[in-house]
CSV table of N, CA, C and O in Angstrom, one decimal:
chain,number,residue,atom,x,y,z
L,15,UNK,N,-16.8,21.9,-0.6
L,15,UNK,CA,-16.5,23.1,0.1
L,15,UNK,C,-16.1,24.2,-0.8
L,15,UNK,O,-15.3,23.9,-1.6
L,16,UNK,N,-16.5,25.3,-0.9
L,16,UNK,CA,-16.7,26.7,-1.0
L,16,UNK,C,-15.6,27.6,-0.7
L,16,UNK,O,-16.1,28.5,0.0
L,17,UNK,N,-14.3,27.9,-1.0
L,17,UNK,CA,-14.0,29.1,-0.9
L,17,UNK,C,-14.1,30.4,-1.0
L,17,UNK,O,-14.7,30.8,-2.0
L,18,UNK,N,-13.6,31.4,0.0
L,18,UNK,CA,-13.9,32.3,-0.3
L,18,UNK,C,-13.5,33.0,-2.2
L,18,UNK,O,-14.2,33.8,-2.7
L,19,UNK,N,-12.8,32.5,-2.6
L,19,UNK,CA,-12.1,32.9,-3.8
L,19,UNK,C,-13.2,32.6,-4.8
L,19,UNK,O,-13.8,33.5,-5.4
L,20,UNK,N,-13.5,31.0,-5.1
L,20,UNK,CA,-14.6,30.4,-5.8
L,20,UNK,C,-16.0,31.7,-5.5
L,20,UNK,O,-16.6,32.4,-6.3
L,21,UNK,N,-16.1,31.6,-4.3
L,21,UNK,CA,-17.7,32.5,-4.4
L,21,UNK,C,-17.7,33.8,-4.9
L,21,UNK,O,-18.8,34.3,-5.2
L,22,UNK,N,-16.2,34.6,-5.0
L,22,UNK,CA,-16.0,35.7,-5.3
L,22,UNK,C,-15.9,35.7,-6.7
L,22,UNK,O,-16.3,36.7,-7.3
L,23,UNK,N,-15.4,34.4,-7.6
L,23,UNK,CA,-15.3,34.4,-9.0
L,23,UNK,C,-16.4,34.4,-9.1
L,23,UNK,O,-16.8,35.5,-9.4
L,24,UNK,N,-17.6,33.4,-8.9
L,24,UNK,CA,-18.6,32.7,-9.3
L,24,UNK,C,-20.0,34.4,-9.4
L,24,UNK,O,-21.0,34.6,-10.1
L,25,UNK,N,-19.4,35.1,-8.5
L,25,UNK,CA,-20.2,36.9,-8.7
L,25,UNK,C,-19.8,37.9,-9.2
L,25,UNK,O,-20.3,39.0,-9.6
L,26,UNK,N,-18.6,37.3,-9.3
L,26,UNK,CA,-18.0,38.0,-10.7
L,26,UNK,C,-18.4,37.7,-12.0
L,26,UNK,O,-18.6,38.6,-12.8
L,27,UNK,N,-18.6,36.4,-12.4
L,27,UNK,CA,-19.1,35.7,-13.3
L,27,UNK,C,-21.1,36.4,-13.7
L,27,UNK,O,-21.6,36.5,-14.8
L,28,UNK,N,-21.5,36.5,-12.6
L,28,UNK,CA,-22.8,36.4,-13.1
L,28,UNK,C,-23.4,37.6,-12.8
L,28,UNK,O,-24.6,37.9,-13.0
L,29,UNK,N,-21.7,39.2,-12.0
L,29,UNK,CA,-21.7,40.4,-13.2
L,29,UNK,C,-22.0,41.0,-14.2
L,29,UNK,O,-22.8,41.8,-14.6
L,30,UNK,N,-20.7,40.0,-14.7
L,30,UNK,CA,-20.3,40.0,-16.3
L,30,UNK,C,-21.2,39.8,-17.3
L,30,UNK,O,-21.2,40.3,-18.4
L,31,UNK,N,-22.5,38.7,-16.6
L,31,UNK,CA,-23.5,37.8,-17.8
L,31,UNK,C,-24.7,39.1,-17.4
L,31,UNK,O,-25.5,39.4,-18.3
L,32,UNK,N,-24.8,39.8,-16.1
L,32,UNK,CA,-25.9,40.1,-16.0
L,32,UNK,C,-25.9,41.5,-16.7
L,32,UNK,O,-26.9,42.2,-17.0
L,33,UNK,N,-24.0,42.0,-17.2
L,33,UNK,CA,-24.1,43.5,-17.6
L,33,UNK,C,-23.7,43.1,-18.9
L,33,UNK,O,-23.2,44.0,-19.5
L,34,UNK,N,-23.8,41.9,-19.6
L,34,UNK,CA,-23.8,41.7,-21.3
L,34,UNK,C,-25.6,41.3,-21.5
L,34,UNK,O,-26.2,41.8,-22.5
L,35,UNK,N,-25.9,40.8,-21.0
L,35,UNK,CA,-27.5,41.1,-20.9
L,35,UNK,C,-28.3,42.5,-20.9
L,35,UNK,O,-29.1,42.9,-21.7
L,36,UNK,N,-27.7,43.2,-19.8
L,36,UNK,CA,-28.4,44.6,-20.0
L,36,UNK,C,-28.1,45.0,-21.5
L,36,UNK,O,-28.9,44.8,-22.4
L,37,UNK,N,-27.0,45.4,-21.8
L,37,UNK,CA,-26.3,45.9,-22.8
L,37,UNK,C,-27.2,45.4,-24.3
L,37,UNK,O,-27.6,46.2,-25.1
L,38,UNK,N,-27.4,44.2,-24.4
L,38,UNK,CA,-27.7,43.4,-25.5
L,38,UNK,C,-29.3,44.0,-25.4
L,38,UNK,O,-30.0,44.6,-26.3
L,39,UNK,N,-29.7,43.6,-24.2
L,39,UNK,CA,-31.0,44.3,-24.3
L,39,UNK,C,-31.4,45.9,-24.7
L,39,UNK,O,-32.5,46.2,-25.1
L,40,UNK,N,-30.5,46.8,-24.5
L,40,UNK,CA,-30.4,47.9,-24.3
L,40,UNK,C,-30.3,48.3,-25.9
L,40,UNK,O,-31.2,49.0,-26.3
L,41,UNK,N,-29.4,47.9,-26.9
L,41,UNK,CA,-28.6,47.5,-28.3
L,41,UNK,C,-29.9,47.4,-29.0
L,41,UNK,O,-30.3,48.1,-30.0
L,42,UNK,N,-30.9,46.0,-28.4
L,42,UNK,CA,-31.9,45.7,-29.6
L,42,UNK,C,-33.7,46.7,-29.4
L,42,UNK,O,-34.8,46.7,-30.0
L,43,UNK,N,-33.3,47.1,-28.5
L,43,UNK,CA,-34.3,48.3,-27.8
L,43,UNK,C,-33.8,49.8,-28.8
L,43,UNK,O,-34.7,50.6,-29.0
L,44,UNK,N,-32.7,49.9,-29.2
L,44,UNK,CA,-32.4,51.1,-29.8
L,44,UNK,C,-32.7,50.8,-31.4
L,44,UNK,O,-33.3,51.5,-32.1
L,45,UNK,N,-32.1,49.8,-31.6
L,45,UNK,CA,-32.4,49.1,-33.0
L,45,UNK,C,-33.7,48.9,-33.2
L,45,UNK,O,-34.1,49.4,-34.2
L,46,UNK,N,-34.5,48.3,-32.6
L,46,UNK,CA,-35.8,48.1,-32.6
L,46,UNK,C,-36.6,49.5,-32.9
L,46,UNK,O,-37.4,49.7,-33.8
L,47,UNK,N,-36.3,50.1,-32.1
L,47,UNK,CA,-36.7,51.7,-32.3
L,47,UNK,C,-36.2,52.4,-33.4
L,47,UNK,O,-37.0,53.1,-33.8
L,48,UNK,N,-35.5,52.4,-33.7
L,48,UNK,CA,-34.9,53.1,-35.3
L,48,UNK,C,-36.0,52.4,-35.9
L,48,UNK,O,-36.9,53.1,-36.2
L,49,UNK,N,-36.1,51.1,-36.1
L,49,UNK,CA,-36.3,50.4,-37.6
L,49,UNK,C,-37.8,50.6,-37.6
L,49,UNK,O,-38.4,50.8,-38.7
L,50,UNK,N,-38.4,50.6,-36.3
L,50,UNK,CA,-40.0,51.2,-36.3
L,50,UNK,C,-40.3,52.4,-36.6
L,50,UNK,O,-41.4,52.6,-37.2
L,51,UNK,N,-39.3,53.6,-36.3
L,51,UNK,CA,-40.1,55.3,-36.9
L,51,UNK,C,-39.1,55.0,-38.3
L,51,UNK,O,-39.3,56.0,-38.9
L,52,UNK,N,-38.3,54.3,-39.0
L,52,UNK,CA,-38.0,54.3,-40.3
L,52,UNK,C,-39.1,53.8,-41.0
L,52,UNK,O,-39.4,54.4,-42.0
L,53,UNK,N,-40.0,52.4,-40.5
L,53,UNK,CA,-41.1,52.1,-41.1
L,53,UNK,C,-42.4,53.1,-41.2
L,53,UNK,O,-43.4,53.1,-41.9
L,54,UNK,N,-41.9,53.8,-40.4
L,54,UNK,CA,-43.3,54.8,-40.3
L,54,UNK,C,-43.1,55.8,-41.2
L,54,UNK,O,-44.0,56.2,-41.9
L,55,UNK,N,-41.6,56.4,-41.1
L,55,UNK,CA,-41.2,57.6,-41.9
L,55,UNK,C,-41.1,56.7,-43.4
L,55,UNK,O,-41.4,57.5,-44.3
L,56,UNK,N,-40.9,55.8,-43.7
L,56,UNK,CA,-41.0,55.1,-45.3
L,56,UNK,C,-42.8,55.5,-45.9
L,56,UNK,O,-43.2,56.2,-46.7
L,57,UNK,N,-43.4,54.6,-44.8
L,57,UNK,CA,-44.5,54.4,-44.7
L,57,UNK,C,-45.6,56.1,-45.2
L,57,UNK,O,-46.4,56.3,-46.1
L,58,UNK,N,-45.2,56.8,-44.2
L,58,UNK,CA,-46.0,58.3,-44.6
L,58,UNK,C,-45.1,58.8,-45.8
L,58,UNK,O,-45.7,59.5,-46.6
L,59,UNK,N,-44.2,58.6,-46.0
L,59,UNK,CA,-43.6,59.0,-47.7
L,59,UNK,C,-44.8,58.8,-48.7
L,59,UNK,O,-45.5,59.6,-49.3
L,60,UNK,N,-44.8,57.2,-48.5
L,60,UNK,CA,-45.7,56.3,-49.6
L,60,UNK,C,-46.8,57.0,-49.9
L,60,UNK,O,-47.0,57.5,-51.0
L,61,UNK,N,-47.6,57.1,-48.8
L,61,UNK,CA,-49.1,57.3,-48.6
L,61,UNK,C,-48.8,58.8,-49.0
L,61,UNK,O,-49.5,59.1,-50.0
L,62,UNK,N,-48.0,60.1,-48.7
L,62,UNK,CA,-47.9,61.6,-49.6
L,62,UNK,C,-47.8,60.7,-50.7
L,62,UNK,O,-49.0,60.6,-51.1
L,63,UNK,N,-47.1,60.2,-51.3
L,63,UNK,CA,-47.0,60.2,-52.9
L,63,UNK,C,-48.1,60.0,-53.6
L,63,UNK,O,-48.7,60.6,-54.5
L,64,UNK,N,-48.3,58.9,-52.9
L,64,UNK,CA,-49.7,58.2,-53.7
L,64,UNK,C,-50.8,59.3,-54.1
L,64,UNK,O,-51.5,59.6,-55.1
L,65,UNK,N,-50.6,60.0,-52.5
L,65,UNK,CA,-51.5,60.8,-52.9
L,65,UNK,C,-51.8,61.8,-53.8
L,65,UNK,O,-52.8,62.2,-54.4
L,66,UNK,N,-50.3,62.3,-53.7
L,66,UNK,CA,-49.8,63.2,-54.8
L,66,UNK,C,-50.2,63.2,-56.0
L,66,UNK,O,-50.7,64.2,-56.6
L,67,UNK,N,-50.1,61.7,-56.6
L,67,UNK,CA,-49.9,61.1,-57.6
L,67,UNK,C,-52.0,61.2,-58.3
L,67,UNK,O,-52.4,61.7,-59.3
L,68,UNK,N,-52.7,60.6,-57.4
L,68,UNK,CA,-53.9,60.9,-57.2
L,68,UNK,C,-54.5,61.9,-57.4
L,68,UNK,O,-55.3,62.1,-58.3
L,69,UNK,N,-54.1,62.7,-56.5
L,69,UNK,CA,-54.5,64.0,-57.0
L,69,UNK,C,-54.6,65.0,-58.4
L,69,UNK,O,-55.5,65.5,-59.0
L,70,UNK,N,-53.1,65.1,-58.6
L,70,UNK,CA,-52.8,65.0,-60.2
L,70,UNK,C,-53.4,64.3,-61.2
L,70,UNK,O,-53.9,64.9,-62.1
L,71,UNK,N,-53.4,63.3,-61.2
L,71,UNK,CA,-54.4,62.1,-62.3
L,71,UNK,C,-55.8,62.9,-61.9
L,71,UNK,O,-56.2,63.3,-63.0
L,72,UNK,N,-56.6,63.2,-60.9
L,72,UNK,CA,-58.2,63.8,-60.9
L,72,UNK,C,-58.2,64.9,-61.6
L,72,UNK,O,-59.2,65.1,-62.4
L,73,UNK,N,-56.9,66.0,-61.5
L,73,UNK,CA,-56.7,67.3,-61.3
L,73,UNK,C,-56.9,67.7,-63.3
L,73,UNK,O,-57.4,68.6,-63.8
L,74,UNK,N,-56.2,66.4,-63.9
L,74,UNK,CA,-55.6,66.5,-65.0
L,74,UNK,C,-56.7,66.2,-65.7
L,74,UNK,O,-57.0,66.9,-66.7
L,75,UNK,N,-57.6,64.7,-65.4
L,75,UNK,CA,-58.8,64.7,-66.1
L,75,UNK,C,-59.9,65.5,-66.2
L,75,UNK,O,-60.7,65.5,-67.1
L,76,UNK,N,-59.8,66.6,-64.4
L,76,UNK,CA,-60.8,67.0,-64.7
L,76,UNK,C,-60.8,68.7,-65.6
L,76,UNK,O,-61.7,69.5,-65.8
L,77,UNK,N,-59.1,68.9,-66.0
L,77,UNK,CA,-59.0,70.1,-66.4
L,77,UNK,C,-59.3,69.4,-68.4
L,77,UNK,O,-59.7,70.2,-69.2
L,78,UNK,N,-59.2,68.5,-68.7
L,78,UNK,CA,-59.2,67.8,-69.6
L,78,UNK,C,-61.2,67.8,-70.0
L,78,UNK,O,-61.7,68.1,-71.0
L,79,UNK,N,-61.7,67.5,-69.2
L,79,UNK,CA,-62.8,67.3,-69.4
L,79,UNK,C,-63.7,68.8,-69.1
L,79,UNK,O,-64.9,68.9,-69.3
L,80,UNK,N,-62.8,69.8,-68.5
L,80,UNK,CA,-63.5,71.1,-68.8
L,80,UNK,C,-63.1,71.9,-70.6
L,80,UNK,O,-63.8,72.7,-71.3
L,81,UNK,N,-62.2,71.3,-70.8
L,81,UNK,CA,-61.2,71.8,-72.4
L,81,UNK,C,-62.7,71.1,-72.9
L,81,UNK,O,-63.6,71.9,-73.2
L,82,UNK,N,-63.1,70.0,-73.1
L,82,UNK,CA,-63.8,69.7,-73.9
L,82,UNK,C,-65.1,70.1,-73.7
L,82,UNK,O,-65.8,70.1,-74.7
L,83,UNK,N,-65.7,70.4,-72.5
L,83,UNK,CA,-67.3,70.9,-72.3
L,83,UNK,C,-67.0,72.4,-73.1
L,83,UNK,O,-67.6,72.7,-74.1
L,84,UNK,N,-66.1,73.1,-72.6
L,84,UNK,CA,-66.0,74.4,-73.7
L,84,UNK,C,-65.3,74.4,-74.8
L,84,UNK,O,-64.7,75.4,-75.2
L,85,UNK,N,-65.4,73.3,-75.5
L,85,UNK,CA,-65.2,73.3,-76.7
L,85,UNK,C,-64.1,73.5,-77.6
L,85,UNK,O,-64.1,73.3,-78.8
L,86,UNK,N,-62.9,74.0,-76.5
L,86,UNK,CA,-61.7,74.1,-77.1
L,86,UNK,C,-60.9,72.7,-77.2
L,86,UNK,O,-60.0,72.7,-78.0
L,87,UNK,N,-61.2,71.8,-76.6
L,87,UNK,CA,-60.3,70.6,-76.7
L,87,UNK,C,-60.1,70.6,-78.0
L,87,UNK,O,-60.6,71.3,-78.9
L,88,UNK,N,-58.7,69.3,-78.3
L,88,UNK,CA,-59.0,68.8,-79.5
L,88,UNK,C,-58.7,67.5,-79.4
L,88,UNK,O,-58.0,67.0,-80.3
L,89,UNK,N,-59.2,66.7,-78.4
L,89,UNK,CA,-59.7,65.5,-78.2
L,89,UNK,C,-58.7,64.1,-77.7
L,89,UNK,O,-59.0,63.0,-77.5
L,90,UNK,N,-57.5,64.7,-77.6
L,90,UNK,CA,-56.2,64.1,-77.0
L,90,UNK,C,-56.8,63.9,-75.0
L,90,UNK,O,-56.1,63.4,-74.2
């Protein structure tokens, strides 16, 4: 048998579990989302640099290799 008291804990109880559930879900939905546009924002860093980096190295050989078609280089 069932009291009224017992059935009122027992909804109180599964309150409690149903609003530490939201919560927890709620917690790894925010976390989740940070750590995804941090991977992204890491992520497009990388790929500017590289490029950067790229660019510069073409930029440098190809100012290197005009010194030498006109003749001013001195071969460094």
């Amino acid at each position: 048998m069932n009291t009224v008291a017992q059935e009122a804990a027992r909804e109180a109880m599964v309150q409690k579990i149903a609003s530490a559930t939201t919560t927890v879900a709620a917690g790894t939905a925010v976390v989740g989302g940070y750590a995804a546009q941090e991977l992204l924002a890491v992520g497009g860093f990388l790929i500017a640099l590289s490029g950067f980096i790229v660019n510069w190295y073409y930029n440098h050989k190809r100012l290197k290799l005009q010194e030498q078609q006109q003749g001013g280089g001195d071969g460094r």
